[in-house]
Structures are given as structure tokens and as C-alpha cells.
Tab-separated table of C-alpha atoms in Angstrom:
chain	number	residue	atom	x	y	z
A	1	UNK	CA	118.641	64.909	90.016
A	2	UNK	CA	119.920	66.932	86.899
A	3	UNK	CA	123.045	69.270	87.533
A	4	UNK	CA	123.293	66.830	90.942
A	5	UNK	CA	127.004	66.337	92.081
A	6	UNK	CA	128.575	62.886	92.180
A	7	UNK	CA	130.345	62.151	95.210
A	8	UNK	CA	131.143	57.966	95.321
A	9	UNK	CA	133.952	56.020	95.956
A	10	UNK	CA	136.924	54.090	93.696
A	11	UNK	CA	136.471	54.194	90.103
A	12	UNK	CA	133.203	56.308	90.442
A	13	UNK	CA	134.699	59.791	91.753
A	14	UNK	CA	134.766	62.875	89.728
A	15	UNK	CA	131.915	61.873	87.324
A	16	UNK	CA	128.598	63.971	87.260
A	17	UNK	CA	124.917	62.542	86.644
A	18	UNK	CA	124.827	63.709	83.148
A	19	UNK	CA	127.504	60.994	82.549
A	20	UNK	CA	126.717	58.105	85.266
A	21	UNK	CA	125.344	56.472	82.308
A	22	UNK	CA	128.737	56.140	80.790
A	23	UNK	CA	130.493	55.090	83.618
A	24	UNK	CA	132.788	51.714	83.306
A	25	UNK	CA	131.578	50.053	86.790
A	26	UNK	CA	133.331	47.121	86.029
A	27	UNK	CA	135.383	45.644	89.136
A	28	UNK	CA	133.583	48.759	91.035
A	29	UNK	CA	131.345	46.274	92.989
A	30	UNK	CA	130.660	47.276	96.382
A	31	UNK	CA	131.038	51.300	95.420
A	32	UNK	CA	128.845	53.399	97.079
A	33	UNK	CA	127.704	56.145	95.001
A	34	UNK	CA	125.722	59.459	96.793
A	35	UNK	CA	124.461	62.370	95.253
A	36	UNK	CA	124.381	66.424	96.806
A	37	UNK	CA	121.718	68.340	95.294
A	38	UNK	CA	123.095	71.529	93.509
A	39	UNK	CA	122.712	74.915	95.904
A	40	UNK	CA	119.232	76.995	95.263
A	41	UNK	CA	118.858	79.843	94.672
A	42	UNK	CA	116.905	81.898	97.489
A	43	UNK	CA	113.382	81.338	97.584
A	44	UNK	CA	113.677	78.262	96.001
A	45	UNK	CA	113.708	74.631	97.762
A	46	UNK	CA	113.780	71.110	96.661
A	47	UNK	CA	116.303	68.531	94.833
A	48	UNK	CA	115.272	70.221	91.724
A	49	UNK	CA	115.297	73.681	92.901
A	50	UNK	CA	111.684	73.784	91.998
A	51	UNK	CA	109.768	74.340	94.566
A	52	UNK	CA	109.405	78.209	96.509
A	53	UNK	CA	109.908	78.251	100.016
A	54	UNK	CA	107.036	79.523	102.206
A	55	UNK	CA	105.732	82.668	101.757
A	56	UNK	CA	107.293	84.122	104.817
A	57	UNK	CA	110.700	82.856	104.215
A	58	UNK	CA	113.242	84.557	101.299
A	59	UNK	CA	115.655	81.447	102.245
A	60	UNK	CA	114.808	78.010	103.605
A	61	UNK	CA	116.083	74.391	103.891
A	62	UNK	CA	116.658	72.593	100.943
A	63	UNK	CA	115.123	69.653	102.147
A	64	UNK	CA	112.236	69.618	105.221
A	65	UNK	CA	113.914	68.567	108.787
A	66	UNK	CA	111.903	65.476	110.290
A	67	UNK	CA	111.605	64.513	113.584
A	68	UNK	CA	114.824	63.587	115.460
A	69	UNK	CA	117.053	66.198	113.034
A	70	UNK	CA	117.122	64.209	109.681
A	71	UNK	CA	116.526	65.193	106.462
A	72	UNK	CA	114.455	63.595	104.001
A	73	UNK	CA	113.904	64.195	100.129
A	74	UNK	CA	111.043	66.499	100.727
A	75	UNK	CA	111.223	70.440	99.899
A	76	UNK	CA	111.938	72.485	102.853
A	77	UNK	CA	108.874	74.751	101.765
A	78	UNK	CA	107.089	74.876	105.354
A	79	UNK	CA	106.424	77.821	107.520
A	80	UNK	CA	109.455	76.179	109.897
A	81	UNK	CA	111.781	75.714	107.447
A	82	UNK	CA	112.673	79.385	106.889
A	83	UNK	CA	116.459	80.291	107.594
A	84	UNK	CA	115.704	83.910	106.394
A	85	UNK	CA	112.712	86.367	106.820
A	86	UNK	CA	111.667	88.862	103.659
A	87	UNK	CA	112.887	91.813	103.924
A	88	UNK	CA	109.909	93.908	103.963
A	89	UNK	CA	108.219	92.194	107.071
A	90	UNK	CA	109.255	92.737	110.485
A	91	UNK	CA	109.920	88.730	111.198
A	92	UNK	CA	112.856	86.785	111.928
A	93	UNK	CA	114.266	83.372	112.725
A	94	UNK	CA	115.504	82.749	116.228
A	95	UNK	CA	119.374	82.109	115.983
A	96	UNK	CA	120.111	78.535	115.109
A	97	UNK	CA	117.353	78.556	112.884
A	98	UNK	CA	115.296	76.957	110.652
A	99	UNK	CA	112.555	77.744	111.797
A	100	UNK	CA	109.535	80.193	111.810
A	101	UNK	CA	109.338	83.482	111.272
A	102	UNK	CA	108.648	85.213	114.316
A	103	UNK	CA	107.106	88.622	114.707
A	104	UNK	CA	109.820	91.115	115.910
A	105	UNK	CA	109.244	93.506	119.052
A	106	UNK	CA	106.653	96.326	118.330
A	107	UNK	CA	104.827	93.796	115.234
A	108	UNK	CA	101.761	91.540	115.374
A	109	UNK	CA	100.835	89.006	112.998
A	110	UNK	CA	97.716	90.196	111.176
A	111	UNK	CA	94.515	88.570	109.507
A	112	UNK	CA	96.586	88.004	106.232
A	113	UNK	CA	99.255	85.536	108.709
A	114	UNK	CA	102.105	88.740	108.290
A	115	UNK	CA	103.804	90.628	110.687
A	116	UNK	CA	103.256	94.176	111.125
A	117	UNK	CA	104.417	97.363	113.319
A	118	UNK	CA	101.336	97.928	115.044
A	119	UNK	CA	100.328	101.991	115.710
A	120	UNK	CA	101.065	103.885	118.655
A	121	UNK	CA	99.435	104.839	121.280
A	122	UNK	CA	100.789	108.477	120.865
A	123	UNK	CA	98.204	110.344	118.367
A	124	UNK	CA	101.243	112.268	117.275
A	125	UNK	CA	103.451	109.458	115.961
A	126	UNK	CA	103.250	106.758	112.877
A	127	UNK	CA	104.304	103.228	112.745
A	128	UNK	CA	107.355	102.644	110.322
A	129	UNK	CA	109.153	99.590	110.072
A	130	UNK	CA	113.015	100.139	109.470
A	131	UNK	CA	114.499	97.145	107.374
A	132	UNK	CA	117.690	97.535	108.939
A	133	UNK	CA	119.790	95.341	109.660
A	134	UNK	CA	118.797	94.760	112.324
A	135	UNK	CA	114.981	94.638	111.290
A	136	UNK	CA	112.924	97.619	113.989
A	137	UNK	CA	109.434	98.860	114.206
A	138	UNK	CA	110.172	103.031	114.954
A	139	UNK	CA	107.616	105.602	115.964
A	140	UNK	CA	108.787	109.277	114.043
A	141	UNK	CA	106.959	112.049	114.262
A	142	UNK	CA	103.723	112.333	112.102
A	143	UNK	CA	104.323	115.285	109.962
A	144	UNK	CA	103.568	118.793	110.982
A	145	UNK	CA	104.932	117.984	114.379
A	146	UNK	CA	108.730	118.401	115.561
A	147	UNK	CA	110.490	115.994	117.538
A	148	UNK	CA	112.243	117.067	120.938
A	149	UNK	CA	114.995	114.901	122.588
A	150	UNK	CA	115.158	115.105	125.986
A	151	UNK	CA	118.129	114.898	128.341
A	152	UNK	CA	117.088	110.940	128.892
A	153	UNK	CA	117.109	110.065	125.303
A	154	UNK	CA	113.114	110.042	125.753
A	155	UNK	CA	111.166	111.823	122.370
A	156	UNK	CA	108.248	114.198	122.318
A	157	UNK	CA	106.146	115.171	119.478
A	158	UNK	CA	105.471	118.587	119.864
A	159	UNK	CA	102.671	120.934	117.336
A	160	UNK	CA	103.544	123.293	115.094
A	161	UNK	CA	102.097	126.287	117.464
A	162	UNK	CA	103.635	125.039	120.868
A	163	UNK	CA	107.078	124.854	118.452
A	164	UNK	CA	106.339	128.347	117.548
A	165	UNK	CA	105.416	129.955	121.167
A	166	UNK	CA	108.829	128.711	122.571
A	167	UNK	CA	110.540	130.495	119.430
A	168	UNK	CA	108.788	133.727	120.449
A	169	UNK	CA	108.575	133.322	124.117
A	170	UNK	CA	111.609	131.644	124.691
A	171	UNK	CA	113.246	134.103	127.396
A	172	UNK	CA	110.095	134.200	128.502
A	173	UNK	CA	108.985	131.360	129.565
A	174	UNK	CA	108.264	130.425	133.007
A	175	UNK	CA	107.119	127.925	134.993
A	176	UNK	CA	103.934	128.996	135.547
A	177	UNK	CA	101.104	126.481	136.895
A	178	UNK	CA	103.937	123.196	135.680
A	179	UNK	CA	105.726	121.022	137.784
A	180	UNK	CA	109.054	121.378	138.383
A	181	UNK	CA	111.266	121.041	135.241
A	182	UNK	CA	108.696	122.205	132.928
A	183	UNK	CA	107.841	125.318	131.401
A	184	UNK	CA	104.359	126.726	130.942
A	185	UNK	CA	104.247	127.456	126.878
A	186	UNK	CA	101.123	129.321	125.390
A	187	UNK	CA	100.507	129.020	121.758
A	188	UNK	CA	98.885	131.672	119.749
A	189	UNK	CA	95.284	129.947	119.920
A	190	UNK	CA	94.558	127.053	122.443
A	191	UNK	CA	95.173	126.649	126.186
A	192	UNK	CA	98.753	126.800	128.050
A	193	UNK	CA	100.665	123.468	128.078
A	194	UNK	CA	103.150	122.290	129.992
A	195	UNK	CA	106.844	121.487	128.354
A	196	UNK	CA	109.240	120.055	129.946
A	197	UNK	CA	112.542	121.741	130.022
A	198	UNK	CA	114.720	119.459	128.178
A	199	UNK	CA	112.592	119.593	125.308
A	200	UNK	CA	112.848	122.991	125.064
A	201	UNK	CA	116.346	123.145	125.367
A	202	UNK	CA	116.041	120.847	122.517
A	203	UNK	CA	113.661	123.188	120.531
A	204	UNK	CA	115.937	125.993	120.887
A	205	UNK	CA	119.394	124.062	119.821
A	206	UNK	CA	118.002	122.926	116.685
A	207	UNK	CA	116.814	126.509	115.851
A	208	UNK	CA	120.297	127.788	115.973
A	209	UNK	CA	121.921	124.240	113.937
């Protein structure tokens, strides 16, 4: 291929496949002569750089891997070819790759054959999918909700009006109807809910940041 490097043997090395054609292979009989297709860049796949890998990959194999680990002259352009993921999916290639692009923990593949962070189950909360490295499907707060950390690195989304009854009532609160380690909180309008402690705690320290 054009722009491919020459690597032979004897009289041969050095030269390039623009000028093979001037070569002087006389008394060079028995040379073997063996080409390495020039680096693509990523995306792209093929002795001539000319094909695109498969839509799921941003890098892949040069050339396709048959069975048995050898490589023919075909473009590595097949979903099991990828040696990277794009960047905005949550997929990636086992170690060792190639290979496919496999969903990441928290992401399905969809109708459209592309990972996604699928929602969660808490009403409160909003898939995002963090690019990294390393690649992560989170679950922040939805907004107009405040996030508590709790003394076991656990998260709570808490309303704007439960957030504002522990400002008011916070040497106040009690425990109430809860179970232990939680606080009964009662917002302006709506029923009493129970908080756990931590959380306040939590509430409270980021008042005063």
C-alpha cells in the first residue's frame, strides 16, 4: 500500500514503496521483501487507513483477528475488533482486548445497540454518566433536592421543605414516632418524616461550610 514501510532483506532495506520500482534487484535473488502498513489514525482501520472502525469503537485493529490469533488483510472494522470505547458511551473493552464493547456496571444496551446508564429506582435522583477515566454511571441529586452523606458513605436525597424544617427545628428535633437513630422532621406542609441522624448531622455541617 501507498506510504507502506519497506522492511526486506540484503540489497532491499531502507527503500519505501514509492521507490520499489527503482530498486536494482540484481544479485538480490532469494530476498524476501515484507511490507507494515503505516499507523491509523483512530477511528480508522485498514491497509489504506480507509476504512472506520465500528461504530462503537474510537480505536480498533488494523487488520480483523481470524480464528486461531492471525491476522489477515481485512479491516479490523467489526464490533470485536474495538481496542477503545467512545468516549461518550458507558462501554469498554475487557483488558487484553480487542474485543467488544461491553456495557459498564449501572448501563444497558438499548434499542439503537448503545450503552446507556439506566434510571434509578430513587424518584429523587437522575442518571448521569461520568466519562471519567474510569468511565461510571452516578446517581446525583435531581435538582431542588439536597444531598445528605451519612456516617456510612450511603446518600439521601432529601426536599427542599424537610431541608428547611431541620434548619428551623434543628434543636428541636426529636425522635418522635422513628426508630432509633432517626429524627422525626415536620415540614411546613405535609406529614412528619423520619430522618435519620447522620443525615442531619450532614444537613447542619454544610449549613455552617
Amino acid at each position: 500500500p501507498v506510504g507502506a514501510e519497506l522492511l526486506p532483506e540484503g540489497s532491499l532495506a531502507g527503500k519505501t514503496a514509492q521507490s520499489l520500482g527503482h530498486v536494482d534487484t540484481s544479485g538480490a535473488y532469494g530476498a524476501r521483501v515484507a511490507f507494515r502498513a503505516p499507523a491509523c489514525k483512530p477511528g480508522w482501520t485498514g491497509a489504506k487507513c480507509d476504512a472506520p472502525c465500528h461504530f462503537s469503537c474510537s480505536r480498533c485493529e488494523q487488520f480483523r483477528a481470524e480464528a486461531g490469533g492471525s491476522h489477515r488483510q481485512q479491516p479490523g472494522n467489526s464490533a470485536e475488533d474495538c481496542l477503545a470505547c467512545r468516549d461518550d458511551e458507558p462501554a469498554e473493552v475487557a483488558p487484553g482486548g480487542p474485543g467488544m464493547c461491553s456495557c459498564i456496571d449501572g448501563a444497558v444496551r438499548g434499542g439503537d445497540d448503545r450503552c446507556f446508564c439506566v434510571d434509578s429506582r430513587d424518584e429523587r435522583r437522575v442518571a448521569w454518566f461520568d466519562k471519567g477515566p474510569p468511565k461510571k454511571c452516578r446517581y446525583p441529586c435531581k435538582r431542588g433536592t439536597t444531598e445528605a452523606l451519612g456516617d456510612d458513605k450511603t446518600t439521601v436525597c432529601l426536599v427542599k421543605s424537610v431541608v428547611r424544617a431541620i434548619f428551623i427545628h434543628e434543636q428541636k428535633l426529636i425522635r418522635g414516632s422513628c426508630q432509633e437513630g432517626s429524627l422525626e422532621v415536620t415540614p411546613e406542609s405535609g406529614p412528619a418524616q423520619c430522618v435519620r441522624e447522620d443525615y442531619v448531622r450532614s444537613i447542619v455541617a454544610d449549613s455552617s461550610r
